[in-house]
Tab-separated table of C-alpha atoms and ligand atoms in Angstrom:
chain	number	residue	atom	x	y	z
A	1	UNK	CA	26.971	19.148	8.905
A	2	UNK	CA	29.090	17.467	11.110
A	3	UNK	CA	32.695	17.696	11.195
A	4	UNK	CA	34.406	14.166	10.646
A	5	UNK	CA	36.514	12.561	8.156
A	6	UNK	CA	33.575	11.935	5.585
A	7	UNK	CA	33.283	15.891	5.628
A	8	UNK	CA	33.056	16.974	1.794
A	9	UNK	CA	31.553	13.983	0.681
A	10	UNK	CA	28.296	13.347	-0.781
A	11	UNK	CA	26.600	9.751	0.004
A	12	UNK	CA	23.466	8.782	-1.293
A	13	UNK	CA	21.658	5.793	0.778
A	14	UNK	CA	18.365	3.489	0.740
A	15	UNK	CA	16.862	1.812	3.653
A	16	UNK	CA	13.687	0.095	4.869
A	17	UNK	CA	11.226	-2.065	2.888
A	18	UNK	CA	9.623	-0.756	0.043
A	19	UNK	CA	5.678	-1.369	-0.402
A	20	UNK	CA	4.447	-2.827	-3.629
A	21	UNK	CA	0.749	-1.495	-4.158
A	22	UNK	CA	-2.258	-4.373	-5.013
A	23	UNK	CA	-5.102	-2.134	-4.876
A	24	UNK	CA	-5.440	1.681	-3.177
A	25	UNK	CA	-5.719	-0.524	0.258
A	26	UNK	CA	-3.618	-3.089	0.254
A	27	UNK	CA	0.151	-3.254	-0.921
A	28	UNK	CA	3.041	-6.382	-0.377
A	29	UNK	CA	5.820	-5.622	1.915
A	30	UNK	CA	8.669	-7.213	3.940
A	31	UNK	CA	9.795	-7.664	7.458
A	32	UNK	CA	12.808	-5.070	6.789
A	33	UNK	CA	12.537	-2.337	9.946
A	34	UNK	CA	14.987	-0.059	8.550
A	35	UNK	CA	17.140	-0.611	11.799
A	36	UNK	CA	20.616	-0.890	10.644
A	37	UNK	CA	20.082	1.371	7.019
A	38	UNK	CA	19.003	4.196	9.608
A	39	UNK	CA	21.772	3.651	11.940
A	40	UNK	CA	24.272	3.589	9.286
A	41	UNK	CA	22.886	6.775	7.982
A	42	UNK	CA	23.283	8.208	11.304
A	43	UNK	CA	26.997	7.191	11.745
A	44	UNK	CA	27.693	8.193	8.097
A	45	UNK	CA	26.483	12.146	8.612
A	46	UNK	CA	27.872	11.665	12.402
A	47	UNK	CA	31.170	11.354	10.253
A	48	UNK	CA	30.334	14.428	8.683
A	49	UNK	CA	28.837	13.297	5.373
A	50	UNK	CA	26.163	14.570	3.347
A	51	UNK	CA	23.752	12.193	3.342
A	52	UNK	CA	20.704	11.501	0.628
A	53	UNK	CA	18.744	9.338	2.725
A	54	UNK	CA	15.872	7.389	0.375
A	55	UNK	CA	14.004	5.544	2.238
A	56	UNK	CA	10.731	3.169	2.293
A	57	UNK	CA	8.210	3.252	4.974
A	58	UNK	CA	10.476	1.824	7.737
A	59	UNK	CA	9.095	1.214	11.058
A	60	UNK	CA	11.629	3.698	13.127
A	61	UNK	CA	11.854	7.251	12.502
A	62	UNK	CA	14.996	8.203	10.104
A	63	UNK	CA	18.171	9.414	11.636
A	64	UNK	CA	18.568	13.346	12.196
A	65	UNK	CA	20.867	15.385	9.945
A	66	UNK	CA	20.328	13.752	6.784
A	67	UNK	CA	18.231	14.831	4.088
A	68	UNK	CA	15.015	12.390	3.966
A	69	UNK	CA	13.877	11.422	0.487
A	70	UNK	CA	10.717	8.948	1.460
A	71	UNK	CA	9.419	6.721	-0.969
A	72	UNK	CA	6.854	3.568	-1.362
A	73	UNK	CA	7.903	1.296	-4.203
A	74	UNK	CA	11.016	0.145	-6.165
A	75	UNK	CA	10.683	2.197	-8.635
A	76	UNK	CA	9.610	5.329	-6.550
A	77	UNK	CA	13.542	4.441	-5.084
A	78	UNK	CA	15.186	3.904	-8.190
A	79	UNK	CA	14.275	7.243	-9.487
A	80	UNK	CA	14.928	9.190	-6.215
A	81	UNK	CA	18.851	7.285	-6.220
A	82	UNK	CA	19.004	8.032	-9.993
A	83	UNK	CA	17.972	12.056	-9.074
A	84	UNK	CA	20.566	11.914	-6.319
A	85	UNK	CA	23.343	10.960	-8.080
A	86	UNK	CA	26.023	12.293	-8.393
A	87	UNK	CA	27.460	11.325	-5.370
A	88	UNK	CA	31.168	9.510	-3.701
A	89	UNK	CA	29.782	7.027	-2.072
A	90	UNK	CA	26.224	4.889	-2.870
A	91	UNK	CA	25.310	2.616	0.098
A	92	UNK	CA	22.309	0.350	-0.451
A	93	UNK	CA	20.720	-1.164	2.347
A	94	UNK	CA	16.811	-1.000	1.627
A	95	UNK	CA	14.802	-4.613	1.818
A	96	UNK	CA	13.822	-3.463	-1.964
A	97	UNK	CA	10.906	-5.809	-3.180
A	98	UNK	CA	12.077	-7.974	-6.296
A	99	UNK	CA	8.784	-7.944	-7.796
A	100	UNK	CA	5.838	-5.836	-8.386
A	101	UNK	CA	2.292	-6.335	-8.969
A	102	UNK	CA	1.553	-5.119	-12.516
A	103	UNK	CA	-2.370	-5.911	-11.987
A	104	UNK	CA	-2.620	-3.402	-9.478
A	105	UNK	CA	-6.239	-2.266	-9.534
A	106	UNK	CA	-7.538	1.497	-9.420
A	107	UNK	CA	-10.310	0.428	-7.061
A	108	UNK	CA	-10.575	-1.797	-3.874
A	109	UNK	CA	-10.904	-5.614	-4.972
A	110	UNK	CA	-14.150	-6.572	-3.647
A	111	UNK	CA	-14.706	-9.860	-2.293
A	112	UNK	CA	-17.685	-12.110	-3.189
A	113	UNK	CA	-18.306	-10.987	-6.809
A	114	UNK	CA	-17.317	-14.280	-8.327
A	115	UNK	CA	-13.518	-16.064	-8.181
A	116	UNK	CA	-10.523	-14.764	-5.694
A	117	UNK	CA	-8.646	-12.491	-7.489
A	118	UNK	CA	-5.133	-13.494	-8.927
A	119	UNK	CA	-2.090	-11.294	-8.962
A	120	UNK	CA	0.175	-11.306	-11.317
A	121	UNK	CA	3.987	-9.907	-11.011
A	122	UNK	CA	6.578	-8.066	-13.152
A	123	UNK	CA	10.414	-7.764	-11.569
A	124	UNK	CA	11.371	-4.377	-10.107
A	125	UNK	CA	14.111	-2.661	-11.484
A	126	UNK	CA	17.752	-3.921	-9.180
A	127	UNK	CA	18.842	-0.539	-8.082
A	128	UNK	CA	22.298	-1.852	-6.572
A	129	UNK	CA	22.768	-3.807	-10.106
A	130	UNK	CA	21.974	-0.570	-12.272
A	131	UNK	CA	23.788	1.435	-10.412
A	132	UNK	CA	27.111	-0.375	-9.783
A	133	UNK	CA	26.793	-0.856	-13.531
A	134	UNK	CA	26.519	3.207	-14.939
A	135	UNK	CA	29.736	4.130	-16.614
A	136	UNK	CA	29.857	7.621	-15.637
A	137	UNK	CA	28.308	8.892	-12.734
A	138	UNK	CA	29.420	5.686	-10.753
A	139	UNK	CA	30.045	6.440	-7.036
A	140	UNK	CA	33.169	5.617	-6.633
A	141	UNK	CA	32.283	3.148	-4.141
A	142	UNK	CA	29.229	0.968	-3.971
A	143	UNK	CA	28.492	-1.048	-1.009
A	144	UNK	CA	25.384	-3.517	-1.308
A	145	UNK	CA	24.445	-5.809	1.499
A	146	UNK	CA	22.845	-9.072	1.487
A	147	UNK	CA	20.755	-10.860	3.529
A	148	UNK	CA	21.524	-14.781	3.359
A	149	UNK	CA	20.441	-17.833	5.314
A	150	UNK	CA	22.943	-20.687	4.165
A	151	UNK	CA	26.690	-21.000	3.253
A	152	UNK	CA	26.945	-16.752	3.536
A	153	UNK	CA	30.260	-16.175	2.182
A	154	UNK	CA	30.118	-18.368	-0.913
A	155	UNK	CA	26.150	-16.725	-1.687
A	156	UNK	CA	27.531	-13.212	-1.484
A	157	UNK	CA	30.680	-13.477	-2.804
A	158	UNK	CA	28.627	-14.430	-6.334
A	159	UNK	CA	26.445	-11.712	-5.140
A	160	UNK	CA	29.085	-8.978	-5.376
A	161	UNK	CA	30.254	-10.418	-8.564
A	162	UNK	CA	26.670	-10.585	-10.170
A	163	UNK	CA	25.890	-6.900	-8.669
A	164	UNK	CA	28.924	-5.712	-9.942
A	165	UNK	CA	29.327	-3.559	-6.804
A	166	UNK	CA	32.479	-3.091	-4.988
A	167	UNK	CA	31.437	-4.232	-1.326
A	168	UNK	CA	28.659	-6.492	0.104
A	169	UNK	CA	27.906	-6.492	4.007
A	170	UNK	CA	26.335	-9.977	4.391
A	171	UNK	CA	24.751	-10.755	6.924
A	172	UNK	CA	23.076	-13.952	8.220
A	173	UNK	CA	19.046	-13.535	8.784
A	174	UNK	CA	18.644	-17.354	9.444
A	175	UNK	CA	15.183	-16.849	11.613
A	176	UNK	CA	17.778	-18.952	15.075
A	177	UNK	CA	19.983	-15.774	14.450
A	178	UNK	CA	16.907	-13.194	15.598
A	179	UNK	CA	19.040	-10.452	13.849
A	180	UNK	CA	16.082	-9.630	11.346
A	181	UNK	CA	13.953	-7.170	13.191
A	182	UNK	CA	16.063	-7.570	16.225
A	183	UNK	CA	19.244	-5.091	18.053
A	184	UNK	CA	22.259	-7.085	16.616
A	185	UNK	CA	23.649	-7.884	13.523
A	186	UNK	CA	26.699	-10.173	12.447
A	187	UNK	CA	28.161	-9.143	9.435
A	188	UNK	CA	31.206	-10.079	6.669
A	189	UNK	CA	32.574	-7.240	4.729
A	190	UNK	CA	33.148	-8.775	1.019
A	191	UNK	CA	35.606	-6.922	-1.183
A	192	UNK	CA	37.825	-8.113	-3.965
A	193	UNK	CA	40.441	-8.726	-1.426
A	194	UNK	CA	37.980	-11.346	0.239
A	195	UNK	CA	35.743	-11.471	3.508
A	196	UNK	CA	36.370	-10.086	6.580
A	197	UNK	CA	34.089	-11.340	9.299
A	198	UNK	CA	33.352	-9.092	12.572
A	199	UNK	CA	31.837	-10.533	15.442
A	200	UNK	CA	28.263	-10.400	16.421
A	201	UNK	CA	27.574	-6.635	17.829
A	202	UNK	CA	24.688	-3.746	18.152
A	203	UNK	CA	23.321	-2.427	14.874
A	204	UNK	CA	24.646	1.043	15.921
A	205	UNK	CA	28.409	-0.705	16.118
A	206	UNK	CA	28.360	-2.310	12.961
A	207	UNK	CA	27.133	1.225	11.607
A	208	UNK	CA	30.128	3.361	12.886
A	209	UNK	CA	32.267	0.645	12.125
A	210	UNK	CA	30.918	0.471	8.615
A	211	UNK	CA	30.690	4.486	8.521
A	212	UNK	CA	34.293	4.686	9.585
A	213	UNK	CA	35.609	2.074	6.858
A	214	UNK	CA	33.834	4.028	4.470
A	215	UNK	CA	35.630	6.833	5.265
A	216	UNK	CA	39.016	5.457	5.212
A	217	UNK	CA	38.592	4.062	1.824
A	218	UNK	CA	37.301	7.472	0.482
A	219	UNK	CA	40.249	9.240	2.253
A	220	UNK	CA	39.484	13.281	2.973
A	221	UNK	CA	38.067	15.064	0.358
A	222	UNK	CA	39.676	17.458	-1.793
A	223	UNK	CA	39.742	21.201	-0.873
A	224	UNK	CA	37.729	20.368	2.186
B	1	C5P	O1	19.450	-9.503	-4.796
B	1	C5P	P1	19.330	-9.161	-3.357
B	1	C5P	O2	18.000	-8.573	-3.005
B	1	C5P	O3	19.702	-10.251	-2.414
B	1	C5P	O4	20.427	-8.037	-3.146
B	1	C5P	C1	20.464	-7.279	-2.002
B	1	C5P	C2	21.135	-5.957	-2.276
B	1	C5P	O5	20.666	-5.406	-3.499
B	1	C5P	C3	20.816	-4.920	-1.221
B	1	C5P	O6	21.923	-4.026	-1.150
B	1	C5P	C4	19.581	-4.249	-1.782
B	1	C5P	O7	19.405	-2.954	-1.258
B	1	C5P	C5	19.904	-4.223	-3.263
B	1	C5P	N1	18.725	-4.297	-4.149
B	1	C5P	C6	18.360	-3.185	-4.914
B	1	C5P	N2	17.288	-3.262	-5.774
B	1	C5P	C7	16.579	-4.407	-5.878
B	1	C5P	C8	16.928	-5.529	-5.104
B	1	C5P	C9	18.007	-5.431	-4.246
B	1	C5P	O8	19.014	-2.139	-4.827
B	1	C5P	N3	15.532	-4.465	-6.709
């Protein structure tokens, strides 16, 4: 492990999509790359953190020096946070599908035996929600983020409330923006003393930036 002022502490972390299976071929998924969860994991153990990395099947390769927990569905990433816990920090920045297919079928769906086939949906567990809400065994600090289109501050401001976490990092995927899929991000830090908007920068910046926030709100560690 890196030595950094995050050095002692234990962070557990999602990124990427997560794929929601129809049949053994075919799943739903999302546009999440896994860009800026993987570069915040990267900045976090560059800080000297332990990290749990969980993460769906992103399209880049997960950062080096964490440990890589890799999972497919919501539920495969809700157990892997759960088995991860305890931990100082819980960062959750996984595109986690909100619902599931519960007629997933044990065989390819063939086509041309009568009607298309209809799929029908259950929600997925919300692994921010469940875990901001655990009595003991919180982190004691849970950062969400939230990806919004329209009038971001008021839309994750109720988000953090709703969530019951103690930060959201919203961000502003309206399609003009190109920051889904793309280098940059633009981000406001929501916390119960209010937003705090940076300006537009790399994913890697907002990372360190976010890493090194972290670690000032943890402080150092005790008997590190
Ligand atoms: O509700 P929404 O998807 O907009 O919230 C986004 C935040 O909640 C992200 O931090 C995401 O990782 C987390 N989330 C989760 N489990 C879900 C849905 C979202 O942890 N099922």
């Amino acid at each position: 492990l890196a030595d950094g002022p995050l050095k002692g502490r234990r962070i557990v972390m999602t990124s990427g999509p997560t794929h929601e299976p129809i049949d053994p071929v075919r799943y739903i998924a999302n546009r999440s790359s896994g860009a800026q969860g993987t570069a915040l994991g990267r900045a976090l153990a560059g800080l000297g953190a332990e990290v749990v990395f969980v993460t769906g099947p992103a399209s880049v390769p997960p950062p080096a020096g964490v440990e890589v927990v890799r999972v497919e569905t919501a539920r495969q990433m809700r157990d892997a946070v759960l088995a991860a816990l305890p931990a100082d920090a819980a960062v959750f920045a996984a595109a986690v599908a909100d619902w599931r297919v519960t007629s997933e079928s044990a065989s390819k769906i063939k086509k041309g035996v009568g009607e298309s086939p209809t799929l029908q949906f259950a929600e997925n567990p919300d692994i921010l929600a469940e875990v901001s809400k655990l009595g003991q065994g919180r982190p004691g600090l849970v950062v969400g983020f939230a990806a919004e289109t329209d009038d971001v501050i008021r839309h994750a401001t109720e988000k953090r409330a709703r969530k019951g976490c103690d930060w959201i990092v919203a961000n502003d995927v309206s399609p003009a923006t190109g920051i889904m899929g793309g280098a940059e991000n633009a981000v406001t830090i929501i916390t119960e003393d209010g937003a705090d908007s940076w300006e537009r920068m790399g994913k890697d910046a907002v990372a360190m930036a976010l890493a090194r926030r972290i670690a000032e709100t943890l402080g150092p560690a005790s008997g590190r």
